[in-house]
């Protein structure tokens, strides 16, 4: 993120909406969701080709915040970060049987005419890595490897911007255990880790029984955000609180309590999926361990996906209005924006350095605000115009430096757009408000 | 990186050399350099297919250190981090003329038979992004966008492990300026930034006049590490200190002073390359800005590459012996490893908790050691065996907890493998030594 002598200044940020007169060229693009439109219009992303997007600086900053949350939670369950290649030998997928339904796979050949695919997921790759290392003793399991890498899927109809793209950033973890009992324990731990991640993100989510789809295995859970635009449908039984993907149950009866009337079906966006795979991949790809009896045995696997680029868009989709973006505090590109008076105004003359001083106080005294305070230094624009811009981009706290900032004890117009609150606060009061009301 | 109640413990790290009896299966792999062999044998990377590698946890940790260095230096020159798609519409390269020599390009079609390539570099993509945003005012330039993403090249002969792979991690920056003067200034600033990055990494480098190759443009510099295995050749004139890629000069005469005898030619590995491109891409792809006279004019571009995965391998190549890996302090997966006594030994009984206490002191009192202290808790192995392992992996500081640690004032066997020093130091002396001798 661009900074000017240590300050993050809006004039230095490549955000097309602030620098081109018309909004970003949406003409060529097929806009199918609110979040996609807002993120394009407000310079968070830009479409390159259908289903493939540029992350512009503000989108990138949000994405890196999400990555930090994921990394810190993965660490707590002994997840070890790795990076697998994206270019995958097709024979691995032939071995697992997944090459048969390959309509969504990008496939290519190298100069030697060898077949590759751009992997949308890495169960085969992870299994083969273990396999080629030979037989590792049971003592060294469980093993939990994860990566955060770009994945590819040749969607028939890419849509909803980052939510159903052809190129997307995904966190995927693969677990290996020596027996079913241990593997189920791992599965539970990773699910708890997912709960923690989604709680940290702070957007309301549902954890439901999932369908295994083409992944296989015999147990799965899905994490969903409720949203009209969502392509999944969730069954909620008001009688017994049963929650599941509609595909699991049909839709007219609760599979748990038999209830038929108190059923809700809601559209939702899948943002995470955990699979208990058993030996589906480890068997065919020979991911074995050496047992206590010194015999090779097949490992039990789990696979755990989280669509990071999709999560950013889904959060924006859930929280935004039609005209204004909203972010969870955890993922907002900035948490607070300071608007100094317009150049040449009498307020400007009277409040010299006050914006700077507040900036330093915020960054210095609130740990979560480090690199999260933005100065809107487009001083040729009115405060009103800049206020509307900030509100539209969805910065939660907007501080306006107006004539009250020239008081003996400077007072700041403090706006909390989440609670629709406007207050005049001293610097100390402002710091306290933020500390008390923000989960970074 | 895996931790155990907040400690980084070797037993919890997926490093195949420590967990399989034979070294990683090298049989199928074509080993062509020392760094490749050492990194494979010692569980830093693993080959997936020729030219495509898994980064295992220790390799990943090193890579993330390098990324942090690059990010912090890019920030200083107002580099704004973005992420461009890897899947590129082939027509962009057709427009620039680069599709004609496409032997090293991975190309593919989507389900609609549209042509794509996996981009090895993004000059066209960056130009087209600017182009499609319409005409941005001259006031908003210069603009410096960079990304750290996976790139692809269909090498005829992938070799030297990460140094010439088909899939690699690269930092690439693209600069846009409104006139040649400003663009040259940008070019100089980015070169200085590169100098800073290479100094921070700490491996001796040469900055030489470069060849523009297929990239085009009229000025370029290359950053090289000298190494026998290097595929480039550098001309050094001992008379006038002229430095250039041999391809620039032919090899028998210094182009600057005419000297013919005092010339050295050395093999080297290119680890960075800066290009002043002028309008080569911006013209054909219509990356225009709006001038003071409100007319669209072509932007001046620069492009700046740094092969991050290659840099890791090149550093190891330069610093290692045939049998033992060595890292620059800046990129070592860990800077220090602590070896507690063998389980059941009399030293163990006498030095309870001392390793833990030292671990906490190191992490707590030396900022650069946060998450950089490793505990080799494989207590069934002798200290001697674990010392050799640590030395082979190239951890610079190895602390052995032996009987002297049971003294009234505990003394630690402190080994600095860089300087081949062995000392008995108290905790305070040890902390001081590290502070005085390490650049993190």
PDB file of C-alpha atoms in Angstrom, chain A residues 1-4 12-14 16 18-20 22 24-25 28-29 46-49 52-57 60 63-64 71 75 78-87 89 103-104 106-112 116 118 125 128-130 132-137 140 143 145 150 152 154-156 166-167 169, chain B residues 1-4 12-14 16 18-20 22 24-25 28-29 46-49 52-57 60 63-64 71 75 78-87 89 103-104 106-112 116 118 125 128-130 132-137 140 143 145 150 152 154-156 166-167 169:
ATOM      1  CA  UNK A   1       0.000   0.000   0.000  1.00  0.00           C
ATOM      2  CA  UNK A   2       1.303   3.370  -0.961  1.00  0.00           C
ATOM      3  CA  UNK A   3       2.441   5.768   1.688  1.00  0.00           C
ATOM      4  CA  UNK A   4       3.674   9.308   1.769  1.00  0.00           C
ATOM      5  CA  UNK A  12      -1.319   7.938  -3.799  1.00  0.00           C
ATOM      6  CA  UNK A  13      -3.565   4.921  -4.062  1.00  0.00           C
ATOM      7  CA  UNK A  14      -4.423   3.427  -7.414  1.00  0.00           C
ATOM      8  CA  UNK A  16      -9.651   4.051 -10.482  1.00  0.00           C
ATOM      9  CA  UNK A  18     -10.914   8.419  -7.611  1.00  0.00           C
ATOM     10  CA  UNK A  19      -8.866   9.118 -10.715  1.00  0.00           C
ATOM     11  CA  UNK A  20     -11.112   8.669 -13.737  1.00  0.00           C
ATOM     12  CA  UNK A  22     -16.421   8.038 -15.404  1.00  0.00           C
ATOM     13  CA  UNK A  24     -14.453   2.025 -14.483  1.00  0.00           C
ATOM     14  CA  UNK A  25     -15.418   0.715 -17.867  1.00  0.00           C
ATOM     15  CA  UNK A  28     -17.816  -4.907 -21.546  1.00  0.00           C
ATOM     16  CA  UNK A  29     -18.460  -6.755 -18.360  1.00  0.00           C
ATOM     17  CA  UNK A  46     -11.023  -4.954 -12.359  1.00  0.00           C
ATOM     18  CA  UNK A  47     -12.008  -7.662 -14.801  1.00  0.00           C
ATOM     19  CA  UNK A  48      -9.290  -8.943 -17.147  1.00  0.00           C
ATOM     20  CA  UNK A  49     -11.242 -11.620 -19.005  1.00  0.00           C
ATOM     21  CA  UNK A  52     -10.427 -13.532 -14.140  1.00  0.00           C
ATOM     22  CA  UNK A  53      -9.866 -10.379 -12.134  1.00  0.00           C
ATOM     23  CA  UNK A  54      -7.149  -7.970 -11.175  1.00  0.00           C
ATOM     24  CA  UNK A  55      -6.930  -7.301  -7.490  1.00  0.00           C
ATOM     25  CA  UNK A  56      -6.239  -3.567  -7.296  1.00  0.00           C
ATOM     26  CA  UNK A  57      -4.401  -2.154  -4.240  1.00  0.00           C
ATOM     27  CA  UNK A  60      -5.156  -6.690  -2.315  1.00  0.00           C
ATOM     28  CA  UNK A  63      -7.027 -10.073   0.746  1.00  0.00           C
ATOM     29  CA  UNK A  64      -3.772  -9.873   2.696  1.00  0.00           C
ATOM     30  CA  UNK A  71      -2.345 -18.173   8.630  1.00  0.00           C
ATOM     31  CA  UNK A  75      -0.810 -22.246  12.941  1.00  0.00           C
ATOM     32  CA  UNK A  78      -0.298 -27.166  13.584  1.00  0.00           C
ATOM     33  CA  UNK A  79      -1.090 -26.480   9.978  1.00  0.00           C
ATOM     34  CA  UNK A  80       2.175 -26.282   8.050  1.00  0.00           C
ATOM     35  CA  UNK A  81       2.267 -23.881   5.143  1.00  0.00           C
ATOM     36  CA  UNK A  82       3.534 -25.215   1.831  1.00  0.00           C
ATOM     37  CA  UNK A  83       3.115 -24.368  -1.831  1.00  0.00           C
ATOM     38  CA  UNK A  84       2.249 -27.034  -4.383  1.00  0.00           C
ATOM     39  CA  UNK A  85       2.646 -26.395  -8.106  1.00  0.00           C
ATOM     40  CA  UNK A  86      -0.424 -25.253 -10.014  1.00  0.00           C
ATOM     41  CA  UNK A  87       0.597 -27.186 -13.114  1.00  0.00           C
ATOM     42  CA  UNK A  89       0.534 -33.975 -14.306  1.00  0.00           C
ATOM     43  CA  UNK A 103     -15.460 -30.415 -18.312  1.00  0.00           C
ATOM     44  CA  UNK A 104     -14.392 -27.797 -15.773  1.00  0.00           C
ATOM     45  CA  UNK A 106      -8.250 -26.292 -17.875  1.00  0.00           C
ATOM     46  CA  UNK A 107      -6.000 -28.730 -19.688  1.00  0.00           C
ATOM     47  CA  UNK A 108      -2.840 -28.151 -21.667  1.00  0.00           C
ATOM     48  CA  UNK A 109       0.203 -29.811 -23.134  1.00  0.00           C
ATOM     49  CA  UNK A 110       3.829 -28.910 -22.727  1.00  0.00           C
ATOM     50  CA  UNK A 111       6.273 -28.737 -25.625  1.00  0.00           C
ATOM     51  CA  UNK A 112       6.924 -32.464 -25.246  1.00  0.00           C
ATOM     52  CA  UNK A 116      -1.138 -31.219 -17.709  1.00  0.00           C
ATOM     53  CA  UNK A 118      -4.323 -26.392 -13.961  1.00  0.00           C
ATOM     54  CA  UNK A 125      -0.942 -33.829  -5.576  1.00  0.00           C
ATOM     55  CA  UNK A 128       1.441 -38.241  -4.429  1.00  0.00           C
ATOM     56  CA  UNK A 129       3.863 -36.060  -2.454  1.00  0.00           C
ATOM     57  CA  UNK A 130       3.446 -38.381   0.538  1.00  0.00           C
ATOM     58  CA  UNK A 132       6.916 -40.485  -3.323  1.00  0.00           C
ATOM     59  CA  UNK A 133       8.621 -39.840   0.005  1.00  0.00           C
ATOM     60  CA  UNK A 134       8.361 -43.545   0.747  1.00  0.00           C
ATOM     61  CA  UNK A 135       6.974 -44.952   3.947  1.00  0.00           C
ATOM     62  CA  UNK A 136       7.051 -42.494   6.771  1.00  0.00           C
ATOM     63  CA  UNK A 137       6.616 -43.956  10.245  1.00  0.00           C
ATOM     64  CA  UNK A 140       5.179 -38.659  12.322  1.00  0.00           C
ATOM     65  CA  UNK A 143       0.259 -34.303   9.239  1.00  0.00           C
ATOM     66  CA  UNK A 145      -0.315 -29.294   5.118  1.00  0.00           C
ATOM     67  CA  UNK A 150      -4.317 -19.565  -7.176  1.00  0.00           C
ATOM     68  CA  UNK A 152      -8.395 -22.613 -11.859  1.00  0.00           C
ATOM     69  CA  UNK A 154     -13.101 -23.589 -16.548  1.00  0.00           C
ATOM     70  CA  UNK A 155     -16.603 -22.499 -15.543  1.00  0.00           C
ATOM     71  CA  UNK A 156     -19.276 -22.674 -18.215  1.00  0.00           C
ATOM     72  CA  UNK A 166     -12.273 -19.115 -13.423  1.00  0.00           C
ATOM     73  CA  UNK A 167      -9.178 -18.076 -11.480  1.00  0.00           C
ATOM     74  CA  UNK A 169      -7.334 -17.691  -4.580  1.00  0.00           C
TER      75      UNK A 169
ATOM     76  CA  UNK B   1       5.172 -23.114  10.559  1.00  0.00           C
ATOM     77  CA  UNK B   2       4.188 -25.664  13.107  1.00  0.00           C
ATOM     78  CA  UNK B   3       4.464 -24.862  16.770  1.00  0.00           C
ATOM     79  CA  UNK B   4       3.927 -26.746  19.980  1.00  0.00           C
ATOM     80  CA  UNK B  12       6.470 -31.162  14.345  1.00  0.00           C
ATOM     81  CA  UNK B  13       7.947 -29.928  11.086  1.00  0.00           C
ATOM     82  CA  UNK B  14       7.366 -31.775   7.862  1.00  0.00           C
ATOM     83  CA  UNK B  16      11.287 -35.427   4.955  1.00  0.00           C
ATOM     84  CA  UNK B  18      14.169 -36.042   9.441  1.00  0.00           C
ATOM     85  CA  UNK B  19      11.355 -38.548   9.019  1.00  0.00           C
ATOM     86  CA  UNK B  20      12.325 -41.015   6.302  1.00  0.00           C
ATOM     87  CA  UNK B  22      16.544 -42.852   3.125  1.00  0.00           C
ATOM     88  CA  UNK B  24      14.015 -38.093  -0.357  1.00  0.00           C
ATOM     89  CA  UNK B  25      13.532 -40.098  -3.495  1.00  0.00           C
ATOM     90  CA  UNK B  28      13.559 -39.985 -10.658  1.00  0.00           C
ATOM     91  CA  UNK B  29      14.937 -36.482 -10.625  1.00  0.00           C
ATOM     92  CA  UNK B  46      10.373 -31.671  -3.504  1.00  0.00           C
ATOM     93  CA  UNK B  47      10.004 -32.095  -7.243  1.00  0.00           C
ATOM     94  CA  UNK B  48       6.483 -32.677  -8.572  1.00  0.00           C
ATOM     95  CA  UNK B  49       7.199 -32.817 -12.302  1.00  0.00           C
ATOM     96  CA  UNK B  52       7.756 -27.739 -10.918  1.00  0.00           C
ATOM     97  CA  UNK B  53       8.455 -28.003  -7.217  1.00  0.00           C
ATOM     98  CA  UNK B  54       6.669 -28.257  -3.930  1.00  0.00           C
ATOM     99  CA  UNK B  55       7.833 -25.768  -1.361  1.00  0.00           C
ATOM    100  CA  UNK B  56       7.883 -27.757   1.868  1.00  0.00           C
ATOM    101  CA  UNK B  57       7.455 -25.924   5.208  1.00  0.00           C
ATOM    102  CA  UNK B  60       8.042 -21.816   2.461  1.00  0.00           C
ATOM    103  CA  UNK B  63      10.219 -17.699   0.831  1.00  0.00           C
ATOM    104  CA  UNK B  64       7.899 -15.755   3.113  1.00  0.00           C
ATOM    105  CA  UNK B  71       7.165  -5.868   0.305  1.00  0.00           C
ATOM    106  CA  UNK B  75       6.502   0.226  -0.044  1.00  0.00           C
ATOM    107  CA  UNK B  78       5.396   3.783  -3.346  1.00  0.00           C
ATOM    108  CA  UNK B  79       5.026   0.427  -5.005  1.00  0.00           C
ATOM    109  CA  UNK B  80       1.390  -0.631  -4.775  1.00  0.00           C
ATOM    110  CA  UNK B  81       0.730  -4.324  -4.430  1.00  0.00           C
ATOM    111  CA  UNK B  82      -1.789  -5.874  -6.806  1.00  0.00           C
ATOM    112  CA  UNK B  83      -2.490  -9.312  -8.239  1.00  0.00           C
ATOM    113  CA  UNK B  84      -2.998  -9.831 -11.954  1.00  0.00           C
ATOM    114  CA  UNK B  85      -4.518 -13.039 -13.314  1.00  0.00           C
ATOM    115  CA  UNK B  86      -2.118 -15.744 -14.468  1.00  0.00           C
ATOM    116  CA  UNK B  87      -4.436 -16.797 -17.276  1.00  0.00           C
ATOM    117  CA  UNK B  89      -5.941 -13.628 -23.203  1.00  0.00           C
ATOM    118  CA  UNK B 103       8.140 -21.609 -27.937  1.00  0.00           C
ATOM    119  CA  UNK B 104       8.439 -21.035 -24.185  1.00  0.00           C
ATOM    120  CA  UNK B 106       2.311 -22.532 -22.086  1.00  0.00           C
ATOM    121  CA  UNK B 107      -0.799 -22.075 -24.187  1.00  0.00           C
ATOM    122  CA  UNK B 108      -4.280 -23.439 -23.729  1.00  0.00           C
ATOM    123  CA  UNK B 109      -7.904 -23.065 -24.774  1.00  0.00           C
ATOM    124  CA  UNK B 110     -10.961 -22.675 -22.638  1.00  0.00           C
ATOM    125  CA  UNK B 111     -14.186 -24.605 -23.234  1.00  0.00           C
ATOM    126  CA  UNK B 112     -15.278 -21.938 -25.715  1.00  0.00           C
ATOM    127  CA  UNK B 116      -5.066 -18.215 -23.433  1.00  0.00           C
ATOM    128  CA  UNK B 118      -0.026 -18.769 -18.770  1.00  0.00           C
ATOM    129  CA  UNK B 125      -1.596  -7.168 -18.947  1.00  0.00           C
ATOM    130  CA  UNK B 128      -4.172  -3.203 -20.957  1.00  0.00           C
ATOM    131  CA  UNK B 129      -5.378  -2.573 -17.405  1.00  0.00           C
ATOM    132  CA  UNK B 130      -4.382   1.080 -17.744  1.00  0.00           C
ATOM    133  CA  UNK B 132      -9.260  -0.052 -20.274  1.00  0.00           C
ATOM    134  CA  UNK B 133      -9.603   2.444 -17.437  1.00  0.00           C
ATOM    135  CA  UNK B 134      -9.750   5.215 -19.987  1.00  0.00           C
ATOM    136  CA  UNK B 135      -7.625   8.320 -19.862  1.00  0.00           C
ATOM    137  CA  UNK B 136      -6.311   9.053 -16.417  1.00  0.00           C
ATOM    138  CA  UNK B 137      -4.984  12.566 -15.852  1.00  0.00           C
ATOM    139  CA  UNK B 140      -2.058  10.726 -11.108  1.00  0.00           C
ATOM    140  CA  UNK B 143       2.201   4.828 -11.036  1.00  0.00           C
ATOM    141  CA  UNK B 145       2.189  -1.509  -9.521  1.00  0.00           C
ATOM    142  CA  UNK B 150       3.423 -17.646  -9.844  1.00  0.00           C
ATOM    143  CA  UNK B 152       5.108 -20.119 -16.072  1.00  0.00           C
ATOM    144  CA  UNK B 154       7.717 -23.986 -20.909  1.00  0.00           C
ATOM    145  CA  UNK B 155      11.485 -24.459 -20.697  1.00  0.00           C
ATOM    146  CA  UNK B 156      13.041 -26.879 -23.162  1.00  0.00           C
ATOM    147  CA  UNK B 166       8.758 -24.112 -15.498  1.00  0.00           C
ATOM    148  CA  UNK B 167       6.731 -22.706 -12.619  1.00  0.00           C
ATOM    149  CA  UNK B 169       7.413 -17.272  -8.016  1.00  0.00           C
TER     150      UNK B 169
END
